[in-house]
CSV table of C-alpha atoms in Angstrom, one decimal:
chain,number,residue,atom,x,y,z
A,924,MET,CA,93.0,-38.3,-48.9
A,925,ASP,CA,89.9,-36.9,-46.7
A,926,LYS,CA,91.7,-38.6,-43.5
A,927,ASP,CA,94.8,-36.7,-44.2
A,928,ILE,CA,92.8,-33.4,-44.6
A,929,LEU,CA,91.1,-34.1,-41.2
A,930,ASN,CA,94.1,-35.0,-39.2
A,931,SER,CA,95.8,-31.5,-40.8
A,932,VAL,CA,92.9,-29.5,-39.5
A,933,SER,CA,93.3,-31.2,-36.3
A,934,PHE,CA,96.6,-30.6,-35.7
A,935,ARG,CA,96.4,-26.8,-36.7
A,936,ALA,CA,93.3,-26.6,-34.2
A,937,SER,CA,95.5,-28.0,-31.4
A,938,ARG,CA,98.2,-25.4,-32.1
A,939,ARG,CA,95.7,-22.6,-32.2
A,940,PRO,CA,97.8,-19.7,-30.3
A,941,ASP,CA,96.3,-18.1,-27.0
A,942,ARG,CA,95.3,-14.7,-27.6
A,943,ASN,CA,97.3,-13.3,-24.9
A,944,TYR,CA,100.6,-14.8,-25.9
A,945,PRO,CA,101.8,-14.4,-29.8
A,946,SER,CA,102.9,-17.0,-31.8
A,947,HIS,CA,105.5,-17.1,-34.6
A,948,GLU,CA,102.7,-17.0,-37.0
A,949,THR,CA,101.2,-13.6,-35.5
A,950,LYS,CA,104.5,-12.1,-34.8
A,951,GLY,CA,104.2,-8.7,-36.1
A,952,ARG,CA,100.7,-8.8,-36.0
A,953,LEU,CA,100.0,-8.1,-32.4
A,954,SER,CA,96.7,-6.2,-31.1
A,955,PRO,CA,97.3,-2.6,-30.4
A,956,ASP,CA,96.3,-3.4,-26.5
A,957,TYR,CA,99.0,-5.9,-26.0
A,958,PRO,CA,102.3,-3.8,-25.6
A,959,LEU,CA,100.5,-1.3,-23.3
A,960,LYS,CA,99.0,-3.8,-20.8
A,961,ILE,CA,102.4,-5.8,-20.5
A,962,LEU,CA,104.6,-2.5,-20.5
A,963,TRP,CA,102.3,-1.3,-17.8
A,964,LYS,CA,102.6,-4.0,-15.5
A,965,ARG,CA,106.4,-4.3,-16.0
A,966,GLY,CA,106.9,-0.5,-15.6
A,967,PHE,CA,104.7,-0.7,-12.4
A,968,ILE,CA,106.8,-3.4,-10.9
A,969,ARG,CA,110.2,-1.7,-11.6
A,970,LEU,CA,108.4,1.6,-10.0
A,971,VAL,CA,107.6,-0.2,-6.8
A,972,LEU,CA,111.1,-1.9,-6.5
A,973,VAL,CA,112.8,1.5,-7.2
A,974,GLY,CA,110.4,3.1,-4.6
A,975,GLY,CA,111.0,0.6,-2.0
A,976,ILE,CA,114.8,1.2,-2.8
A,977,ILE,CA,114.5,4.8,-2.4
A,978,TRP,CA,112.6,4.4,0.7
A,979,MET,CA,115.3,1.8,2.3
A,980,PHE,CA,118.1,4.4,1.0
A,981,LEU,CA,116.2,7.4,3.0
A,982,ILE,CA,115.7,5.4,6.3
A,983,LEU,CA,119.1,4.4,6.1
A,984,VAL,CA,120.3,7.9,5.6
A,985,VAL,CA,118.1,9.2,8.6
A,986,LEU,CA,119.3,6.3,10.6
A,987,LEU,CA,122.9,7.0,9.9
A,988,PHE,CA,122.3,10.9,10.6
A,989,HIS,CA,120.7,9.9,13.8
A,990,ILE,CA,123.6,7.9,14.8
A,991,TRP,CA,126.1,10.5,14.0
A,992,SER,CA,124.1,13.4,15.7
A,993,CYS,CA,123.9,11.4,18.8
A,994,GLN,CA,127.8,11.0,18.9
A,995,SER,CA,128.5,14.5,17.6
A,996,SER,CA,130.5,16.7,19.8
A,997,PHE,CA,128.8,19.8,18.0
A,998,ALA,CA,125.9,21.0,20.6
A,999,PHE,CA,123.5,21.7,17.7
A,1000,PHE,CA,123.6,18.3,16.4
A,1001,SER,CA,123.8,16.6,19.6
A,1002,ALA,CA,120.8,18.6,20.6
A,1003,LEU,CA,118.7,17.2,17.6
A,1004,CYS,CA,119.4,13.5,19.0
A,1005,ASN,CA,116.4,12.3,21.2
A,1006,LYS,CA,117.9,10.3,23.6
A,1007,ASP,CA,114.7,9.6,25.3
A,1008,SER,CA,113.3,7.9,22.2
A,1009,LYS,CA,112.8,4.2,21.7
A,1010,VAL,CA,115.1,4.4,18.8
A,1011,PHE,CA,118.1,5.8,20.5
A,1012,GLY,CA,117.6,3.0,23.1
A,1013,MET,CA,117.1,0.3,20.5
A,1014,LEU,CA,120.6,1.5,18.8
A,1015,ASN,CA,122.2,1.7,21.9
A,1016,THR,CA,121.0,-1.8,22.8
A,1017,MET,CA,122.5,-3.0,19.5
A,1018,GLY,CA,125.8,-0.9,20.4
A,1019,LEU,CA,125.4,1.1,17.5
A,1020,VAL,CA,125.7,4.4,19.6
A,1021,GLN,CA,127.3,5.1,23.0
A,1022,PRO,CA,125.8,7.6,25.2
A,1023,PRO,CA,128.0,10.4,25.7
A,1024,HIS,CA,129.4,10.9,29.2
A,1025,ARG,CA,128.0,14.4,29.4
A,1026,CYS,CA,125.6,16.5,27.3
A,1027,PRO,CA,123.7,19.7,27.4
A,1028,ILE,CA,120.6,19.8,29.8
A,1029,PRO,CA,117.7,21.3,28.4
A,1030,VAL,CA,117.0,23.6,31.4
A,1031,SER,CA,115.4,27.1,31.4
A,1032,ASN,CA,117.6,30.0,31.1
A,1033,ASP,CA,116.5,31.9,34.2
A,1034,PRO,CA,115.6,30.6,37.5
A,1035,ASN,CA,113.5,33.8,38.2
A,1036,LYS,CA,111.2,33.0,35.4
A,1037,VAL,CA,110.3,29.5,36.5
A,1038,VAL,CA,106.6,29.1,37.5
A,1039,ILE,CA,106.3,26.9,40.5
A,1040,PRO,CA,102.8,24.9,40.3
A,1041,GLU,CA,100.1,26.5,42.8
A,1042,ARG,CA,98.6,22.9,43.4
A,1043,ARG,CA,100.2,19.7,44.1
A,1044,THR,CA,99.8,16.9,41.9
A,1045,PRO,CA,96.5,15.0,42.1
A,1046,GLN,CA,96.6,11.8,44.2
A,1047,LYS,CA,96.3,8.4,42.2
A,1048,PHE,CA,95.7,5.3,43.6
A,1049,VAL,CA,96.6,6.1,47.0
A,1050,GLN,CA,94.9,9.0,49.0
A,1051,ARG,CA,96.1,8.3,52.7
A,1052,LEU,CA,99.5,6.7,53.6
A,1053,SER,CA,100.3,6.0,57.2
A,1054,TYR,CA,103.3,3.9,58.7
A,1055,PHE,CA,103.9,1.4,61.5
A,1056,GLU,CA,105.5,3.1,64.4
A,1057,ASP,CA,106.1,0.4,66.7
A,1058,ASP,CA,108.0,-2.8,66.0
A,1059,ASP,CA,105.6,-6.2,65.9
A,1060,GLY,CA,108.7,-8.8,66.0
A,1061,ALA,CA,107.0,-10.4,69.2
A,1062,LYS,CA,104.0,-11.2,67.2
A,1063,ASN,CA,106.4,-12.6,64.4
A,1064,GLY,CA,108.4,-14.9,67.0
A,1065,SER,CA,111.2,-12.3,67.5
A,1066,GLN,CA,112.9,-11.6,70.9
A,1067,SER,CA,115.1,-8.8,69.7
A,1068,ARG,CA,115.1,-5.1,70.1
A,1069,PRO,CA,113.0,-2.8,68.2
A,1070,LEU,CA,114.7,-2.7,64.7
A,1071,PHE,CA,114.6,0.7,62.6
A,1072,GLY,CA,113.1,-1.1,59.8
A,1073,GLY,CA,110.6,-3.4,62.0
A,1074,HIS,CA,110.3,-7.1,61.7
A,1075,GLN,CA,108.1,-7.0,58.6
A,1076,SER,CA,106.7,-10.3,58.0
A,1077,TRP,CA,106.6,-12.0,54.4
A,1078,SER,CA,102.8,-11.5,54.2
A,1079,GLN,CA,102.9,-7.8,55.2
A,1080,ARG,CA,105.3,-7.4,52.5
A,1081,GLU,CA,103.3,-9.2,50.1
A,1082,GLU,CA,100.2,-7.0,50.9
A,1083,SER,CA,102.1,-3.6,50.9
A,1084,PHE,CA,102.5,-4.0,46.8
A,1085,LYS,CA,99.0,-3.9,46.8
A,1086,LEU,CA,97.7,-0.4,46.0
A,1087,LYS,CA,94.7,0.8,48.0
A,1088,SER,CA,93.3,4.3,48.5
A,1089,THR,CA,94.5,3.9,52.5
A,1090,MET,CA,97.5,2.1,53.3
A,1091,LYS,CA,99.6,1.6,56.2
A,1092,VAL,CA,103.2,0.4,55.7
A,1093,HIS,CA,106.4,-0.2,57.2
A,1094,CYS,CA,108.7,2.7,56.4
A,1095,GLY,CA,111.5,2.8,59.1
A,1096,PHE,CA,111.7,5.1,62.0
A,1097,ILE,CA,110.3,2.3,64.2
A,1098,ARG,CA,110.1,3.8,67.9
A,1099,ASN,CA,113.6,3.1,69.8
A,1100,GLY,CA,115.1,1.7,66.6
A,1101,GLY,CA,117.4,4.7,66.3
A,1102,ALA,CA,118.1,7.7,63.7
A,1103,GLU,CA,116.8,10.3,66.1
A,1104,MET,CA,117.0,13.9,65.2
A,1105,LEU,CA,117.6,16.8,67.6
A,1106,PRO,CA,114.8,18.9,68.5
A,1107,LYS,CA,116.5,22.0,67.2
A,1108,ASP,CA,117.0,20.4,63.8
A,1109,ILE,CA,113.2,19.0,64.2
A,1110,ASP,CA,111.9,22.6,64.8
A,1111,TYR,CA,114.2,23.9,61.9
A,1112,VAL,CA,113.0,21.4,59.0
A,1113,LYS,CA,109.5,22.3,59.9
A,1114,ASN,CA,109.7,25.4,57.8
A,1115,CYS,CA,111.4,23.6,54.9
A,1116,LYS,CA,108.9,23.1,51.8
A,1117,PHE,CA,111.6,23.0,49.2
A,1118,VAL,CA,114.8,20.5,50.1
A,1119,VAL,CA,118.1,20.0,48.6
A,1120,ALA,CA,119.2,17.2,50.8
A,1121,SER,CA,122.6,15.0,51.1
A,1122,GLY,CA,124.3,13.0,53.5
A,1123,ILE,CA,127.6,12.0,54.9
A,1124,PHE,CA,128.2,9.0,57.0
A,1125,ASP,CA,131.2,7.5,58.8
A,1126,GLY,CA,133.3,10.3,57.7
A,1127,TYR,CA,133.2,8.9,54.3
A,1128,ASP,CA,133.0,12.4,52.3
A,1129,SER,CA,133.3,16.2,52.8
A,1130,PRO,CA,130.5,18.7,52.4
A,1131,HIS,CA,130.8,20.4,48.9
A,1132,GLN,CA,129.2,23.7,48.2
A,1133,PRO,CA,126.6,24.0,45.5
A,1134,SER,CA,127.6,26.6,42.7
A,1135,ASN,CA,125.3,28.6,40.3
A,1136,ILE,CA,122.5,29.0,42.8
A,1137,SER,CA,120.3,31.6,42.4
A,1138,GLN,CA,119.2,34.2,45.1
A,1139,ARG,CA,115.7,32.9,44.6
A,1140,SER,CA,116.7,29.5,45.2
A,1141,GLN,CA,118.8,30.4,48.1
A,1142,LYS,CA,115.7,31.5,49.8
A,1143,LEU,CA,113.2,29.4,48.7
A,1144,PHE,CA,115.3,25.7,49.3
A,1145,CYS,CA,116.5,24.5,52.5
A,1146,PHE,CA,120.1,22.8,51.9
A,1147,LEU,CA,120.0,20.0,54.3
A,1148,MET,CA,123.1,17.8,55.2
A,1149,VAL,CA,122.6,14.9,57.2
A,1150,VAL,CA,125.3,13.4,59.2
A,1151,ASP,CA,126.2,10.9,61.9
A,1152,GLU,CA,128.5,11.7,65.0
A,1153,VAL,CA,131.6,10.3,63.5
A,1154,SER,CA,131.0,12.6,60.2
A,1155,LEU,CA,130.2,15.6,62.5
A,1156,ASN,CA,133.6,15.4,64.2
A,1157,PHE,CA,135.5,15.1,61.4
A,1158,ILE,CA,133.8,18.0,59.8
A,1159,LYS,CA,134.3,20.1,62.5
A,1160,LYS,CA,138.1,19.1,62.7
A,1161,ASN,CA,138.6,20.1,58.9
A,1162,THR,CA,136.2,22.6,58.2
A,1163,THR,CA,134.7,25.7,59.6
A,1164,VAL,CA,131.5,25.1,61.2
A,1165,ARG,CA,129.3,28.2,62.1
A,1166,LEU,CA,126.6,28.5,64.7
A,1167,ASP,CA,123.5,30.5,64.3
A,1168,ASN,CA,121.3,32.0,66.7
A,1169,GLU,CA,119.4,28.8,67.4
A,1170,ASP,CA,122.4,26.6,67.7
A,1171,GLY,CA,122.0,25.4,64.2
A,1172,GLU,CA,125.4,24.3,62.7
A,1173,TRP,CA,126.3,25.4,59.3
A,1174,VAL,CA,129.1,24.8,56.5
A,1175,GLY,CA,128.7,27.2,54.1
A,1176,ILE,CA,125.0,26.8,52.7
A,1177,TRP,CA,124.5,23.5,54.1
A,1178,ARG,CA,122.5,23.2,57.3
A,1179,LEU,CA,124.0,20.1,59.3
A,1180,VAL,CA,121.4,17.9,60.7
A,1181,LEU,CA,122.6,15.3,63.1
A,1182,VAL,CA,121.2,11.7,63.3
A,1183,LYS,CA,121.8,10.1,66.4
A,1184,ASN,CA,122.1,6.3,67.0
A,1185,PRO,CA,122.8,5.2,63.4
A,1186,PRO,CA,120.1,2.3,62.8
A,1187,TYR,CA,122.6,-0.1,61.2
A,1188,ASP,CA,125.8,-1.7,61.4
A,1189,GLU,CA,127.0,-0.9,58.2
A,1190,PRO,CA,127.5,2.5,57.0
A,1191,ARG,CA,126.3,2.1,53.4
A,1192,ARG,CA,123.0,1.2,54.6
A,1193,ASN,CA,122.9,4.2,57.1
A,1194,GLY,CA,123.0,6.3,54.3
A,1195,LYS,CA,119.9,5.0,52.5
A,1196,VAL,CA,117.9,6.4,55.5
A,1197,PRO,CA,118.2,10.3,54.3
A,1198,LYS,CA,118.5,9.2,50.6
A,1199,ILE,CA,115.4,6.8,50.4
A,1200,LEU,CA,113.4,8.2,53.4
A,1201,THR,CA,113.8,12.0,52.7
A,1202,HIS,CA,110.0,12.4,52.9
A,1203,ARG,CA,110.1,10.8,56.5
A,1204,LEU,CA,113.1,12.9,57.9
A,1205,PHE,CA,111.5,16.2,56.5
A,1206,PRO,CA,107.8,15.3,56.7
A,1207,LEU,CA,106.6,18.7,55.7
A,1208,ALA,CA,108.6,19.0,52.5
A,1209,ARG,CA,106.8,19.5,49.2
A,1210,TYR,CA,109.8,18.8,46.7
A,1211,SER,CA,113.0,17.3,47.5
A,1212,ILE,CA,116.3,16.8,45.4
A,1213,TRP,CA,118.8,14.3,46.9
A,1214,ILE,CA,122.3,14.2,45.9
A,1215,ASP,CA,125.1,11.8,47.2
A,1216,GLY,CA,127.8,13.4,49.6
A,1217,LYS,CA,130.4,13.1,47.2
A,1218,MET,CA,128.8,15.6,44.6
A,1219,GLU,CA,129.0,18.9,44.2
A,1220,LEU,CA,125.8,20.4,42.7
A,1221,ILE,CA,126.2,22.9,39.9
A,1222,VAL,CA,122.7,23.5,38.5
A,1223,ASP,CA,120.4,25.6,40.3
A,1224,PRO,CA,117.7,23.5,42.0
A,1225,LEU,CA,114.6,25.5,40.5
A,1226,LEU,CA,115.7,24.6,37.0
A,1227,ILE,CA,116.1,21.0,38.0
A,1228,LEU,CA,112.7,20.9,39.4
A,1229,GLU,CA,111.3,22.7,36.3
A,1230,ARG,CA,113.1,20.1,33.9
A,1231,TYR,CA,112.5,17.0,35.4
A,1232,LEU,CA,109.4,17.3,37.3
A,1233,TRP,CA,107.0,20.2,36.1
A,1234,ARG,CA,107.7,20.2,32.4
A,1235,GLY,CA,106.6,16.6,31.9
A,1236,LYS,CA,104.2,16.5,34.9
A,1237,TYR,CA,106.1,14.0,36.7
A,1238,THR,CA,106.3,13.2,40.7
A,1239,PHE,CA,109.5,11.3,40.8
A,1240,ALA,CA,112.9,11.7,38.3
A,1241,ILE,CA,116.0,9.5,38.4
A,1242,ALA,CA,118.9,8.8,36.0
A,1243,GLN,CA,119.6,5.9,33.9
A,1244,HIS,CA,122.7,3.9,35.2
A,1245,LYS,CA,125.5,4.4,32.9
A,1246,HIS,CA,126.1,0.8,32.0
A,1247,HIS,CA,123.4,-1.8,33.0
A,1248,ARG,CA,119.9,-1.9,32.6
A,1249,ASP,CA,119.2,-5.5,33.9
A,1250,ILE,CA,119.4,-6.0,37.6
A,1251,TYR,CA,120.6,-9.6,37.3
A,1252,GLU,CA,123.5,-7.9,35.3
A,1253,GLU,CA,124.1,-5.3,37.9
A,1254,ALA,CA,124.2,-7.9,40.5
A,1255,ASP,CA,126.9,-9.8,38.6
A,1256,ALA,CA,128.9,-6.3,38.6
A,1257,ASN,CA,128.4,-5.9,42.3
A,1258,LYS,CA,129.8,-9.4,43.0
A,1259,ARG,CA,132.8,-8.6,40.8
A,1260,ARG,CA,133.3,-5.3,42.4
A,1261,LYS,CA,132.9,-7.0,45.8
A,1262,ARG,CA,130.1,-4.7,46.9
A,1263,TYR,CA,128.8,-7.0,49.2
A,1264,ALA,CA,128.6,-10.7,50.0
A,1265,ARG,CA,128.4,-12.6,46.9
A,1266,PRO,CA,126.2,-15.5,48.1
A,1267,LEU,CA,123.7,-12.9,49.8
A,1268,ILE,CA,123.5,-10.9,46.5
A,1269,ASP,CA,122.6,-14.5,44.7
A,1270,LEU,CA,120.1,-15.1,47.4
A,1271,HIS,CA,118.5,-11.8,47.1
A,1272,MET,CA,118.5,-12.0,43.0
A,1273,LYS,CA,116.8,-15.7,43.6
A,1274,ILE,CA,113.9,-14.4,45.5
A,1275,TYR,CA,113.3,-11.8,42.8
A,1276,ARG,CA,113.7,-14.5,40.1
A,1277,TYR,CA,111.2,-16.8,42.0
A,1278,GLU,CA,108.8,-14.0,42.4
A,1279,GLY,CA,108.7,-13.3,38.7
A,1280,MET,CA,111.4,-10.5,38.1
A,1281,GLU,CA,112.3,-10.8,34.3
A,1282,PRO,CA,115.7,-9.7,32.7
A,1283,TRP,CA,115.1,-6.3,31.2
A,1284,SER,CA,114.4,-6.2,27.4
A,1285,PRO,CA,113.3,-3.6,25.1
A,1286,SER,CA,109.8,-5.0,25.3
A,1287,LYS,CA,109.5,-3.6,28.8
A,1288,ASN,CA,107.6,-0.3,29.3
A,1289,THR,CA,110.7,1.2,31.4
A,1290,VAL,CA,113.9,2.6,29.9
A,1291,SER,CA,115.9,0.5,32.2
A,1292,ASP,CA,115.5,-1.5,35.5
A,1293,VAL,CA,118.8,0.1,37.0
A,1294,PRO,CA,118.8,3.7,38.0
A,1295,GLU,CA,121.9,5.9,39.0
A,1296,GLY,CA,120.7,6.7,42.4
A,1297,ALA,CA,123.1,9.4,43.2
A,1298,ILE,CA,120.6,12.1,42.5
A,1299,ILE,CA,116.7,11.6,43.2
A,1300,ILE,CA,114.1,14.2,42.3
A,1301,ARG,CA,110.7,14.0,44.0
A,1302,GLU,CA,107.5,15.5,44.7
A,1303,HIS,CA,106.1,14.2,48.1
A,1304,THR,CA,102.8,12.7,46.8
A,1305,ALA,CA,101.3,9.8,48.7
A,1306,LEU,CA,102.3,7.4,45.9
A,1307,THR,CA,105.7,8.7,45.7
A,1308,ASN,CA,106.2,8.2,49.4
A,1309,LEU,CA,104.7,4.9,49.3
A,1310,PHE,CA,107.2,3.9,46.4
A,1311,SER,CA,110.1,5.4,48.5
A,1312,CYS,CA,108.9,3.2,51.6
A,1313,LEU,CA,108.6,-0.1,49.7
A,1314,TRP,CA,112.2,0.5,47.8
A,1315,PHE,CA,113.6,1.2,51.3
A,1316,ASN,CA,111.9,-2.1,52.9
A,1317,GLU,CA,113.5,-3.8,49.9
A,1318,VAL,CA,117.3,-2.3,50.9
A,1319,ASP,CA,116.3,-3.0,54.7
A,1320,LEU,CA,115.4,-6.6,54.1
A,1321,PHE,CA,118.1,-7.7,51.7
A,1322,THR,CA,121.6,-6.2,50.4
A,1323,PRO,CA,122.0,-2.3,50.9
A,1324,ARG,CA,122.4,-2.2,47.1
A,1325,ASP,CA,119.6,-0.1,46.2
A,1326,GLN,CA,120.0,-0.3,42.5
A,1327,LEU,CA,119.1,-4.1,42.7
A,1328,SER,CA,115.5,-3.2,44.4
A,1329,PHE,CA,114.4,-0.4,42.4
A,1330,GLY,CA,113.4,-2.0,39.3
A,1331,TYR,CA,111.7,-4.7,41.3
A,1332,VAL,CA,109.8,-2.5,43.2
A,1333,VAL,CA,108.5,-0.9,39.9
A,1334,TYR,CA,107.7,-4.3,38.7
A,1335,ARG,CA,105.6,-5.1,41.7
A,1336,LEU,CA,103.3,-2.1,41.2
A,1337,LYS,CA,102.6,-3.4,37.8
A,1338,GLY,CA,103.3,0.0,36.0
A,1339,LEU,CA,101.0,2.3,38.1
A,1340,PHE,CA,103.8,4.0,39.3
A,1341,LYS,CA,105.2,6.6,36.7
A,1342,PHE,CA,108.5,8.2,36.8
A,1343,PHE,CA,111.0,9.8,34.5
A,1344,MET,CA,114.2,8.0,34.2
A,1345,PHE,CA,116.6,10.7,32.2
A,1346,PRO,CA,119.8,10.0,30.4
A,1347,ASN,CA,123.1,9.4,32.3
A,1348,CYS,CA,124.8,12.0,30.2
A,1349,GLU,CA,122.3,14.6,31.6
A,1350,TYR,CA,123.1,13.2,35.3
A,1351,ASN,CA,126.9,13.7,34.8
A,1352,SER,CA,126.2,17.2,33.8
A,1353,ILE,CA,124.3,18.1,37.2
A,1354,PHE,CA,127.2,18.0,39.4
A,1355,ILE,CA,130.9,17.5,39.8
A,1356,LEU,CA,132.0,14.5,41.4
A,1357,HIS,CA,134.8,14.4,44.2
A,1358,PRO,CA,136.7,11.5,45.6
A,1359,HIS,CA,135.9,10.0,49.0
A,1360,ASN,CA,138.0,10.9,52.0
A,1361,ARG,CA,139.0,7.2,52.0
A,1362,GLU,CA,138.2,4.0,50.6
A,1363,HIS,CA,135.1,2.1,52.2
A,1364,SER,CA,135.3,-1.6,53.2
A,1365,SER,CA,133.2,-3.8,55.2
A,1366,PRO,CA,134.2,-7.2,56.0
A,1367,ILE,CA,130.9,-8.6,54.7
A,1368,GLU,CA,131.9,-7.5,51.3
A,1369,TRP,CA,134.6,-10.1,50.8
A,1370,VAL,CA,132.5,-13.0,51.8
A,1371,LYS,CA,132.6,-15.8,48.6
A,1372,SER,CA,130.2,-18.3,50.4
A,1373,LEU,CA,127.8,-19.1,52.9
A,1374,LYS,CA,129.9,-21.7,54.5
A,1375,GLU,CA,132.2,-18.3,55.6
A,1376,LEU,CA,129.2,-16.6,57.1
A,1377,LYS,CA,128.2,-19.8,59.1
A,1378,GLY,CA,131.3,-20.4,60.4
A,1379,SER,CA,132.4,-16.9,61.6
A,1380,ASN,CA,129.8,-17.2,64.4
A,1381,ASN,CA,127.9,-14.4,63.1
A,1382,THR,CA,130.5,-11.8,63.4
A,1383,LEU,CA,130.3,-10.8,59.7
A,1384,ASN,CA,126.4,-11.1,59.8
A,1385,GLU,CA,124.7,-7.3,60.1
A,1386,SER,CA,122.8,-7.8,63.3
A,1387,ARG,CA,120.0,-4.8,62.5
A,1388,GLY,CA,119.9,-5.2,58.7
A,1389,GLY,CA,119.3,-7.8,55.8
A,1390,LEU,CA,116.8,-9.6,57.9
A,1391,GLY,CA,115.2,-11.5,54.8
A,1392,LEU,CA,118.6,-13.0,54.2
A,1393,TRP,CA,118.3,-15.0,57.3
A,1394,THR,CA,114.7,-15.2,58.0
A,1395,PRO,CA,113.5,-18.6,56.2
A,1396,TYR,CA,111.6,-17.6,52.8
A,1397,PRO,CA,108.2,-19.2,52.4
A,1398,GLY,CA,109.0,-20.4,48.8
A,1399,ASN,CA,111.2,-23.0,47.8
A,1400,LEU,CA,114.3,-21.4,45.9
A,1401,ASP,CA,116.3,-24.8,45.3
A,1402,LEU,CA,115.1,-25.0,41.6
A,1403,VAL,CA,115.6,-21.3,41.1
A,1404,VAL,CA,118.2,-20.7,38.3
A,1405,LEU,CA,119.5,-17.1,37.9
A,1406,PRO,CA,119.5,-15.9,34.1
A,1407,PRO,CA,122.7,-16.0,32.4
A,1408,VAL,CA,124.7,-12.6,32.4
A,1409,ALA,CA,126.6,-11.5,29.2
A,1410,ARG,CA,129.4,-9.0,30.7
A,1411,THR,CA,129.1,-6.4,27.7
A,1412,SER,CA,130.0,-3.4,30.1
A,1413,LYS,CA,133.4,-2.4,31.5
A,1414,ALA,CA,132.0,-1.6,34.8
A,1415,GLY,CA,133.8,-4.0,37.3
């Protein structure tokens, strides 16, 4: 019997309930602290979950409102959308928003109230910049005549991307290389500190008179239209050209500036000279605004400088491309649209890929690697001028498609060149686009293989441009594979 009692006691002891969890024997006899602790824990968990859901809902509402405001046709709500933000860029990349074709430009209301900076922007990284004036082709084994861009060697090109306080680089305008201005035009532009520049080559466009230009800007700016002889003769036959007392030729507000002996065989490449090397044609200019010849400016240039340079303390501004951010995608579109010989575009891109140019991604510090280069806004500092020289050298060396080279030069300067890439919808609100006088086409644009070029006895090759496409490259490009391109845009 004693044994049975001991077993019973042992069994009951083994079933002794945990003081934190009630058994059926203690049900209804809980300590006062138990329900408060458990209920507090459960309530806290519910509160955290409900709070998280509410925050996610608010974030979703804000995101949806952001998407709606960016797409809204109402100016008030559209103005609330920050199209420069990383959020908008991310949404655009994801395809959740489509940038509008045109949008209001947040410019000042009155050009007469715009305050022009008294001092130039302080020079950074580069204090003194000079240029090669004589072609050193003989040193590099070339026996050809002087080229406008010179016979830049691969080692000179590599050295030009290393920023130093004093630099000397190739920058076009090699002596006896072409693109000479008349003495009367050289004298005129010496007085031009503020410049609106445009250009027409091969009679491709007609001058379009700017509108909404204030009296202050008409007195302050020189409106300079750079033309070749073909375009000048075309303009004289189709437009009234007046002469001033110094034999200067004018079409409305535009002063025509003749460039004799175009330096390239390709009119598209000739047009890059005044576009990119504005500071070399007009060396005393402090500020310049470049617009392509097909465009009619409809915003006062003082308001443009205030909006795109002075307000954000930039020295260079250019628009983002409407469709592409990646140069490899832009190159693919150029091939599809027959903008230049396909194999030469591929060779151009292979060199960039070999030299480390990555496809654009949101992790890059730039809004895009591809600009819409029909409008370029600059303060002519040493660094800005250097960037323009390096950009032009790539256009001179490879293909005349300048959108393919812009992002590469930014990459090679390792983020030291700061610029403002503004939304494409603002770009479309600065001008009215007019059609060309005729469709431009060059035989080299239709070439599909290197065999065609080699079998044409060099009649399709440009004799004065694209030197880097024919000069042996020092690296091995055989194993270079271009990044795959997803054709997501309608361009091309």
